[in-house]
């Protein structure tokens, strides 16, 4: 069934008055094409002068249109089988149909907006013309092949540039960011901001973006946390954890378990930071409690032992105590800001935290897998189609 015929059929099923409107839209599209053709003949001499550039640009438009047609061939059965259920998607379909009106003008506007977004990327990153061409090509490719539009990809690139990523680092980081954003249902710009902050906090290179994306996705899909809450947690604890040799996987495991106990976001981050600093360099009451309990927190070289090793020692040393006495000891160790979190981690147990951290270390590919599942539905297909439409608009707009 042709796309135009589908619009007419759906409009008729939902509301008979939609039939005439659908025909009117189709006729407008036809008139626009005829007008464009006449205008093209009048500008023949100009096109002859710039023919090579126009052909090249229209080649991009043809490729974009072919990609859109390919999307329809892949998904038409799914859309056609919806029948009456398409009523709730009428707004989306009407929006797609509306693209036919003033196609060229709207495409030029879309292309201009994308160009402005990429100019911002260039300004922030101080990219050369060659680098900007590479970034632009990737943004358009991602817009054509993922649920995110080229303009959204440009927004993500801007955040990475603000974090100090160079062109090659940005290009390497983008696929992982898109997977994480799709898995979390977050905007690409927000996801880029969170992930880049965590990379900086742990002192990780841009090439580790995929690792961070997988660890975060594995955590928020297996605990009572979200990408946003993990971002807030890591913002508070990451620099301290990194300075003490605590990995992102260990930190995420503790953040996930705290999330299950209802301690999330910046509250969890502040509590973890307090626990780590208190155990690494205890003073006052904490130092006395550690000495009295015979707990060892550092190795012979003065480096902090694994957090779970210390938690295990605390559990053993306080096993004979009553609840009130144990609570008092934990407050001496972690202070008022950290005692709730330390109690929660103690309740989970060192072995379970270690097991969770190990699962996060083996989470490679999770972000892509979860993103694929999240988008394997009609809403995901529609999002991909909207991105493909924007790609077609950009290609057509660049041709004029």
Short mmCIF file of C-alpha atoms in Angstrom, two decimals:
data_model
loop_
_atom_site.label_atom_id
_atom_site.label_comp_id
_atom_site.label_asym_id
_atom_site.label_seq_id
_atom_site.Cartn_x
_atom_site.Cartn_y
_atom_site.Cartn_z
CA UNK A 1 0.00 0.00 0.00
CA UNK A 2 1.41 3.42 -0.92
CA UNK A 3 2.11 5.81 1.96
CA UNK A 4 -0.43 8.33 0.57
CA UNK A 5 -3.09 5.62 0.34
CA UNK A 6 -2.39 4.57 3.91
CA UNK A 7 -2.94 8.15 5.14
CA UNK A 8 -6.23 8.34 3.27
CA UNK A 9 -7.39 4.95 4.54
CA UNK A 10 -6.49 5.74 8.16
CA UNK A 11 -8.12 9.16 7.96
CA UNK A 12 -11.29 7.60 6.56
CA UNK A 13 -11.40 4.95 9.30
CA UNK A 14 -10.97 7.49 12.06
CA UNK A 15 -13.07 10.30 10.65
CA UNK A 16 -14.70 10.39 7.17
CA UNK A 17 -13.95 14.11 6.91
CA UNK A 18 -10.25 13.22 6.90
CA UNK A 19 -10.56 11.78 3.39
CA UNK A 20 -10.89 15.15 1.70
CA UNK A 21 -8.11 16.62 3.83
CA UNK A 22 -5.78 13.78 2.93
CA UNK A 23 -6.54 14.28 -0.77
CA UNK A 24 -5.93 18.00 -0.38
CA UNK A 25 -2.52 17.34 1.18
CA UNK A 26 -1.61 14.99 -1.63
CA UNK A 27 -2.72 17.54 -4.25
CA UNK A 28 -0.70 20.26 -2.52
CA UNK A 29 2.36 18.03 -2.61
CA UNK A 30 1.79 17.41 -6.33
CA UNK A 31 1.41 21.15 -6.99
CA UNK A 32 4.60 21.86 -5.06
CA UNK A 33 6.48 19.36 -7.20
CA UNK A 34 5.08 20.86 -10.43
CA UNK A 35 5.93 24.37 -9.26
CA UNK A 36 9.43 23.25 -8.32
CA UNK A 37 9.81 21.70 -11.76
CA UNK A 38 8.72 24.95 -13.51
CA UNK A 39 11.00 27.00 -11.31
CA UNK A 40 13.81 24.64 -12.12
CA UNK A 41 13.32 25.21 -15.86
CA UNK A 42 13.38 28.98 -15.38
CA UNK A 43 16.67 28.71 -13.52
CA UNK A 44 18.25 26.46 -16.12
CA UNK A 45 21.24 28.66 -16.85
CA UNK A 46 22.08 28.98 -13.15
CA UNK A 47 21.84 25.26 -12.59
CA UNK A 48 24.11 24.69 -15.58
CA UNK A 49 26.78 26.79 -13.87
CA UNK A 50 26.46 25.00 -10.53
CA UNK A 51 25.40 21.66 -11.94
CA UNK A 52 28.12 19.57 -10.38
CA UNK A 53 27.36 20.81 -6.86
CA UNK A 54 23.62 20.40 -7.34
CA UNK A 55 24.01 16.87 -8.65
CA UNK A 56 26.20 15.94 -5.72
CA UNK A 57 23.77 17.42 -3.22
CA UNK A 58 20.74 15.85 -4.85
CA UNK A 59 22.63 12.60 -4.73
CA UNK A 60 22.60 12.95 -0.95
CA UNK A 61 18.89 13.70 -1.09
CA UNK A 62 18.28 10.62 -3.22
CA UNK A 63 20.20 8.47 -0.77
CA UNK A 64 18.18 9.90 2.12
CA UNK A 65 14.93 9.31 0.25
CA UNK A 66 16.02 5.76 -0.56
CA UNK A 67 16.73 5.19 3.11
CA UNK A 68 13.26 6.43 3.98
CA UNK A 69 11.75 4.12 1.39
CA UNK A 70 13.74 1.26 2.88
CA UNK A 71 12.30 2.04 6.29
CA UNK A 72 8.79 1.83 4.85
CA UNK A 73 9.45 -1.51 3.16
CA UNK A 74 10.74 -2.91 6.46
CA UNK A 75 7.95 -1.58 8.65
CA UNK A 76 4.87 -1.33 6.42
CA UNK A 77 3.49 -4.71 7.50
CA UNK A 78 3.69 -3.70 11.14
CA UNK A 79 1.93 -0.39 10.47
CA UNK A 80 -0.75 -1.86 8.17
CA UNK A 81 -1.61 -4.61 10.67
CA UNK A 82 -2.52 -2.06 13.34
CA UNK A 83 -6.01 -1.43 11.85
CA UNK A 84 -8.18 0.46 14.26
CA UNK A 85 -5.35 0.72 16.81
CA UNK A 86 -3.75 3.36 14.58
CA UNK A 87 -6.29 5.83 15.92
CA UNK A 88 -4.04 6.73 18.85
CA UNK A 89 -1.15 7.37 16.46
CA UNK A 90 -3.16 9.61 14.21
CA UNK A 91 -1.30 12.67 15.46
CA UNK A 92 2.05 11.21 14.44
CA UNK A 93 0.76 10.14 11.04
CA UNK A 94 -0.85 13.53 10.48
CA UNK A 95 2.50 15.13 11.30
CA UNK A 96 4.22 12.94 8.70
CA UNK A 97 1.55 13.77 6.16
CA UNK A 98 1.97 17.47 6.92
CA UNK A 99 5.57 17.30 5.75
CA UNK A 100 4.30 17.19 2.18
CA UNK A 101 3.07 20.77 2.43
CA UNK A 102 5.83 23.20 1.65
CA UNK A 103 8.35 20.33 1.49
CA UNK A 104 11.26 22.26 0.07
CA UNK A 105 10.83 25.31 2.30
CA UNK A 106 10.59 23.25 5.45
CA UNK A 107 13.59 21.16 4.38
CA UNK A 108 15.69 24.28 3.92
CA UNK A 109 14.67 25.42 7.44
CA UNK A 110 15.62 22.03 8.91
CA UNK A 111 18.96 22.04 7.09
CA UNK A 112 19.67 25.56 8.35
CA UNK A 113 18.90 24.57 11.95
CA UNK A 114 21.18 21.54 11.69
CA UNK A 115 23.94 23.68 10.20
CA UNK A 116 23.57 26.11 13.12
CA UNK A 117 23.81 23.23 15.60
CA UNK A 118 26.99 21.98 13.97
CA UNK A 119 28.40 25.52 13.94
CA UNK A 120 27.96 25.54 17.71
CA UNK A 121 29.87 22.25 17.91
CA UNK A 122 32.65 23.79 15.84
CA UNK A 123 32.76 26.92 17.99
CA UNK A 124 32.94 25.03 21.29
CA UNK A 125 35.41 22.40 20.07
CA UNK A 126 37.41 24.79 17.86
CA UNK A 127 37.26 22.15 15.16
CA UNK A 128 38.95 22.71 11.84
CA UNK A 129 36.91 22.60 8.63
CA UNK A 130 38.10 19.03 8.08
CA UNK A 131 37.13 18.00 11.61
CA UNK A 132 33.75 19.70 11.29
CA UNK A 133 33.12 17.77 8.09
CA UNK A 134 33.82 14.50 9.93
CA UNK A 135 31.54 15.44 12.83
CA UNK A 136 28.79 16.56 10.47
CA UNK A 137 28.99 13.33 8.51
CA UNK A 138 28.70 11.28 11.71
CA UNK A 139 25.78 13.34 13.02
CA UNK A 140 23.90 12.81 9.76
CA UNK A 141 24.73 9.10 9.72
CA UNK A 142 23.52 8.67 13.30
CA UNK A 143 20.40 10.64 12.46
CA UNK A 144 19.65 8.31 9.58
CA UNK A 145 20.36 5.04 11.39
CA UNK A 146 19.22 5.59 15.01
CA UNK A 147 16.11 6.87 16.79
CA UNK A 148 17.92 10.16 17.43
CA UNK A 149 17.91 12.93 14.87
CA UNK A 150 21.00 14.53 13.39
CA UNK A 151 20.23 17.70 15.36
CA UNK A 152 20.06 15.71 18.59
CA UNK A 153 23.39 14.10 17.74
CA UNK A 154 24.82 17.59 17.28
CA UNK A 155 23.56 18.54 20.76
CA UNK A 156 25.34 15.53 22.24
CA UNK A 157 28.53 16.47 20.44
CA UNK A 158 28.33 19.96 21.93
CA UNK A 159 28.31 18.58 25.48
CA UNK A 160 31.29 16.35 24.70
CA UNK A 161 33.17 19.28 23.23
CA UNK A 162 32.43 21.29 26.38
CA UNK A 163 33.99 18.43 28.37
CA UNK A 164 37.18 18.73 26.33
CA UNK A 165 36.68 15.87 23.86
CA UNK A 166 38.52 16.29 20.56
CA UNK A 167 37.06 15.26 17.21
CA UNK A 168 38.23 11.65 17.23
CA UNK A 169 37.23 11.18 20.87
CA UNK A 170 33.77 12.55 20.13
CA UNK A 171 33.34 10.28 17.13
CA UNK A 172 34.39 7.27 19.24
CA UNK A 173 32.09 8.22 22.13
CA UNK A 174 28.86 8.95 20.26
CA UNK A 175 27.61 5.38 19.58
CA UNK A 176 27.87 4.44 23.26
CA UNK A 177 26.11 7.63 24.28
CA UNK A 178 23.25 6.97 21.87
CA UNK A 179 22.80 3.46 23.23
CA UNK A 180 22.75 4.72 26.82
CA UNK A 181 20.29 7.51 26.03
CA UNK A 182 17.97 5.10 24.21
CA UNK A 183 18.19 2.55 27.03
CA UNK A 184 17.47 5.20 29.68
CA UNK A 185 14.86 7.11 27.71
CA UNK A 186 16.91 10.27 28.30
CA UNK A 187 17.77 13.08 25.93
CA UNK A 188 21.08 12.72 24.15
CA UNK A 189 22.35 16.05 25.46
CA UNK A 190 21.58 15.14 29.07
CA UNK A 191 23.17 11.70 28.62
CA UNK A 192 26.33 13.21 27.13
CA UNK A 193 26.56 15.62 30.06
CA UNK A 194 26.22 12.81 32.63
CA UNK A 195 28.64 10.41 30.97
CA UNK A 196 31.30 13.04 30.29
CA UNK A 197 31.12 14.22 33.91
CA UNK A 198 31.62 10.66 35.15
CA UNK A 199 34.56 10.12 32.81
CA UNK A 200 36.15 13.28 34.18
CA UNK A 201 35.32 12.38 37.77
CA UNK A 202 37.03 8.99 37.54
CA UNK A 203 39.88 10.31 35.40
CA UNK A 204 38.97 7.99 32.52
CA UNK A 205 39.90 8.58 28.89
CA UNK A 206 37.27 9.28 26.24
CA UNK A 207 37.93 5.83 24.81
CA UNK A 208 36.35 4.42 27.99
CA UNK A 209 32.95 5.91 27.11
CA UNK A 210 31.61 2.53 26.01
CA UNK A 211 32.65 0.97 29.31
CA UNK A 212 31.00 3.73 31.32
CA UNK A 213 27.84 3.51 29.20
CA UNK A 214 27.59 -0.24 29.76
CA UNK A 215 28.22 0.00 33.52
CA UNK A 216 25.61 2.73 33.95
CA UNK A 217 23.04 0.88 31.85
CA UNK A 218 23.66 -2.41 33.67
CA UNK A 219 23.23 -0.58 36.98
CA UNK A 220 20.02 1.36 36.31
CA UNK A 221 18.41 -1.70 34.71
CA UNK A 222 19.16 -3.91 37.73
CA UNK A 223 18.58 -1.57 40.67
CA UNK A 224 16.23 1.12 41.91
CA UNK A 225 18.17 3.89 40.19
CA UNK A 226 17.98 5.92 36.99
CA UNK A 227 20.62 7.36 34.72
CA UNK A 228 19.89 10.78 36.21
CA UNK A 229 20.16 9.62 39.83
CA UNK A 230 23.40 7.76 39.09
CA UNK A 231 24.76 10.91 37.50
CA UNK A 232 24.01 12.86 40.68
CA UNK A 233 25.56 10.14 42.84
CA UNK A 234 28.74 9.97 40.77
CA UNK A 235 29.04 13.74 40.71
CA UNK A 236 29.50 13.71 44.48
CA UNK A 237 31.63 10.59 44.95
CA UNK A 238 33.59 9.95 41.73
CA UNK A 239 36.63 12.19 42.40
CA UNK A 240 37.12 10.78 45.92
CA UNK A 241 36.56 7.19 44.78
CA UNK A 242 39.06 7.58 41.95
CA UNK A 243 41.68 9.07 44.28
CA UNK A 244 41.34 6.04 46.57
CA UNK A 245 41.54 3.50 43.76
CA UNK A 246 37.86 2.54 43.90
CA UNK A 247 36.70 1.62 40.37
CA UNK A 248 33.57 2.84 38.66
CA UNK A 249 32.18 -0.70 38.83
CA UNK A 250 32.66 -0.90 42.61
CA UNK A 251 31.18 2.56 43.07
CA UNK A 252 28.21 1.79 40.81
CA UNK A 253 27.59 -1.48 42.68
CA UNK A 254 27.38 0.37 45.99
CA UNK A 255 25.23 3.09 44.43
CA UNK A 256 22.88 0.45 43.05
CA UNK A 257 22.50 -1.28 46.41
CA UNK A 258 21.92 2.04 48.14
CA UNK A 259 19.29 2.84 45.51
CA UNK A 260 17.49 -0.39 46.43
CA UNK A 261 17.44 0.88 50.02
CA UNK A 262 15.92 4.19 48.92
CA UNK A 263 19.15 6.20 49.17
CA UNK A 264 19.62 7.76 45.76
CA UNK A 265 21.05 10.67 43.82
CA UNK A 266 23.23 13.25 45.55
CA UNK A 267 22.25 11.83 48.96
CA UNK A 268 23.85 8.51 48.05
CA UNK A 269 26.87 10.25 46.59
CA UNK A 270 27.43 12.39 49.68
CA UNK A 271 27.05 9.37 51.96
CA UNK A 272 29.49 7.26 49.93
CA UNK A 273 32.02 10.10 49.86
CA UNK A 274 31.77 10.39 53.65
CA UNK A 275 32.22 6.64 54.14
CA UNK A 276 35.23 6.44 51.83
CA UNK A 277 37.06 9.42 53.33
CA UNK A 278 36.32 8.25 56.88
CA UNK A 279 37.59 4.73 56.25
CA UNK A 280 40.63 5.84 54.25
CA UNK A 281 41.84 8.44 56.75
CA UNK A 282 39.89 8.07 59.98
CA UNK A 283 40.14 10.76 62.62
CA UNK A 284 38.68 11.29 66.07
CA UNK A 285 35.93 8.84 67.03
CA UNK A 286 36.27 6.92 63.75
CA UNK A 287 39.98 6.32 64.29
CA UNK A 288 39.35 5.13 67.86
CA UNK A 289 36.54 2.78 66.75
CA UNK A 290 38.69 1.26 64.01
CA UNK A 291 41.57 0.76 66.44
CA UNK A 292 39.32 -0.75 69.14
CA UNK A 293 37.72 -3.14 66.63
CA UNK A 294 41.08 -4.16 65.16
CA UNK A 295 40.01 -3.23 61.63
CA UNK A 296 42.70 -2.75 58.96
CA UNK A 297 41.80 -0.21 56.28
CA UNK A 298 45.08 0.12 54.37
CA UNK A 299 47.76 -2.22 53.05
CA UNK A 300 51.50 -2.11 53.76
CA UNK A 301 52.00 0.52 51.08
CA UNK A 302 49.37 2.80 52.61
CA UNK A 303 46.78 2.18 49.93
CA UNK A 304 43.15 1.72 50.91
CA UNK A 305 41.96 -1.89 50.95
CA UNK A 306 38.91 -2.80 48.85
CA UNK A 307 35.80 -1.31 50.43
CA UNK A 308 34.12 -4.70 50.62
CA UNK A 309 37.11 -6.10 52.53
CA UNK A 310 36.70 -3.36 55.13
CA UNK A 311 32.93 -3.91 55.27
CA UNK A 312 33.54 -7.61 55.87
CA UNK A 313 35.91 -6.80 58.75
CA UNK A 314 33.37 -4.44 60.29
CA UNK A 315 30.66 -7.09 60.02
CA UNK A 316 32.84 -9.66 61.78
CA UNK A 317 33.95 -7.24 64.49
CA UNK A 318 30.39 -6.14 65.31
CA UNK A 319 28.65 -9.51 64.92
CA UNK A 320 28.42 -10.04 68.71
CA UNK A 321 26.96 -6.60 69.38
CA UNK A 322 23.34 -5.70 69.94
CA UNK A 323 21.52 -3.53 67.41
CA UNK A 324 21.92 -0.31 69.39
CA UNK A 325 25.62 -0.85 70.09
CA UNK A 326 26.30 -1.73 66.44
CA UNK A 327 24.42 1.36 65.25
CA UNK A 328 26.52 3.53 67.56
CA UNK A 329 29.74 2.02 66.21
CA UNK A 330 28.64 2.53 62.61
CA UNK A 331 27.83 6.18 63.33
CA UNK A 332 31.31 6.65 64.79
CA UNK A 333 32.79 5.12 61.63
CA UNK A 334 30.72 7.01 59.05
CA UNK A 335 29.34 10.02 60.88
CA UNK A 336 25.73 11.14 60.76
CA UNK A 337 25.86 11.80 57.02
CA UNK A 338 27.07 8.31 56.21
CA UNK A 339 25.63 6.04 58.86
CA UNK A 340 22.39 5.23 57.00
CA UNK A 341 24.30 4.28 53.85
CA UNK A 342 26.89 2.26 55.79
CA UNK A 343 24.09 0.39 57.59
CA UNK A 344 22.41 -0.35 54.25
CA UNK A 345 25.65 -1.68 52.74
CA UNK A 346 26.29 -3.80 55.82
CA UNK A 347 22.80 -5.28 55.48
CA UNK A 348 23.48 -6.22 51.86
CA UNK A 349 26.80 -7.81 52.73
CA UNK A 350 30.26 -7.60 51.22
CA UNK A 351 29.92 -10.78 49.16
CA UNK A 352 26.76 -9.61 47.39
CA UNK A 353 28.31 -6.23 46.61
CA UNK A 354 31.36 -8.02 45.17
CA UNK A 355 29.14 -10.24 43.04
CA UNK A 356 27.27 -7.20 41.76
CA UNK A 357 30.50 -5.37 40.96
CA UNK A 358 31.74 -8.44 39.06
CA UNK A 359 28.55 -8.48 36.98
CA UNK A 360 29.12 -4.82 36.11
CA UNK A 361 32.69 -5.59 35.04
CA UNK A 362 31.23 -8.14 32.63
CA UNK A 363 28.56 -5.81 31.26
CA UNK A 364 30.16 -5.07 27.88
CA UNK A 365 27.47 -4.67 25.22
CA UNK A 366 24.60 -4.20 27.67
CA UNK A 367 23.81 -0.63 26.59
CA UNK A 368 23.41 -1.66 22.94
CA UNK A 369 21.33 -4.70 23.89
CA UNK A 370 18.95 -2.77 26.14
CA UNK A 371 18.64 0.07 23.63
CA UNK A 372 17.72 -2.44 20.92
CA UNK A 373 14.98 -3.93 23.08
CA UNK A 374 13.66 -0.52 24.07
CA UNK A 375 13.27 0.49 20.43
CA UNK A 376 11.87 -2.83 19.15
CA UNK A 377 8.28 -1.60 18.95
CA UNK A 378 6.10 0.72 16.92
CA UNK A 379 7.07 3.78 18.95
CA UNK A 380 10.72 2.99 18.29
CA UNK A 381 10.05 2.47 14.60
CA UNK A 382 8.22 5.80 14.45
CA UNK A 383 11.16 7.51 16.19
CA UNK A 384 13.52 6.01 13.63
CA UNK A 385 11.22 7.20 10.84
CA UNK A 386 11.14 10.75 12.21
CA UNK A 387 14.95 10.74 12.32
CA UNK A 388 15.06 9.43 8.75
CA UNK A 389 12.64 12.16 7.67
CA UNK A 390 14.86 14.82 9.22
CA UNK A 391 17.82 13.31 7.39
CA UNK A 392 15.89 13.55 4.12
CA UNK A 393 14.93 17.15 4.89
CA UNK A 394 18.54 18.09 5.58
CA UNK A 395 19.69 16.49 2.33
CA UNK A 396 16.92 18.17 0.31
CA UNK A 397 17.49 21.51 2.04
CA UNK A 398 21.22 21.37 1.28
CA UNK A 399 20.41 20.80 -2.38
CA UNK A 400 18.72 24.19 -2.73
#
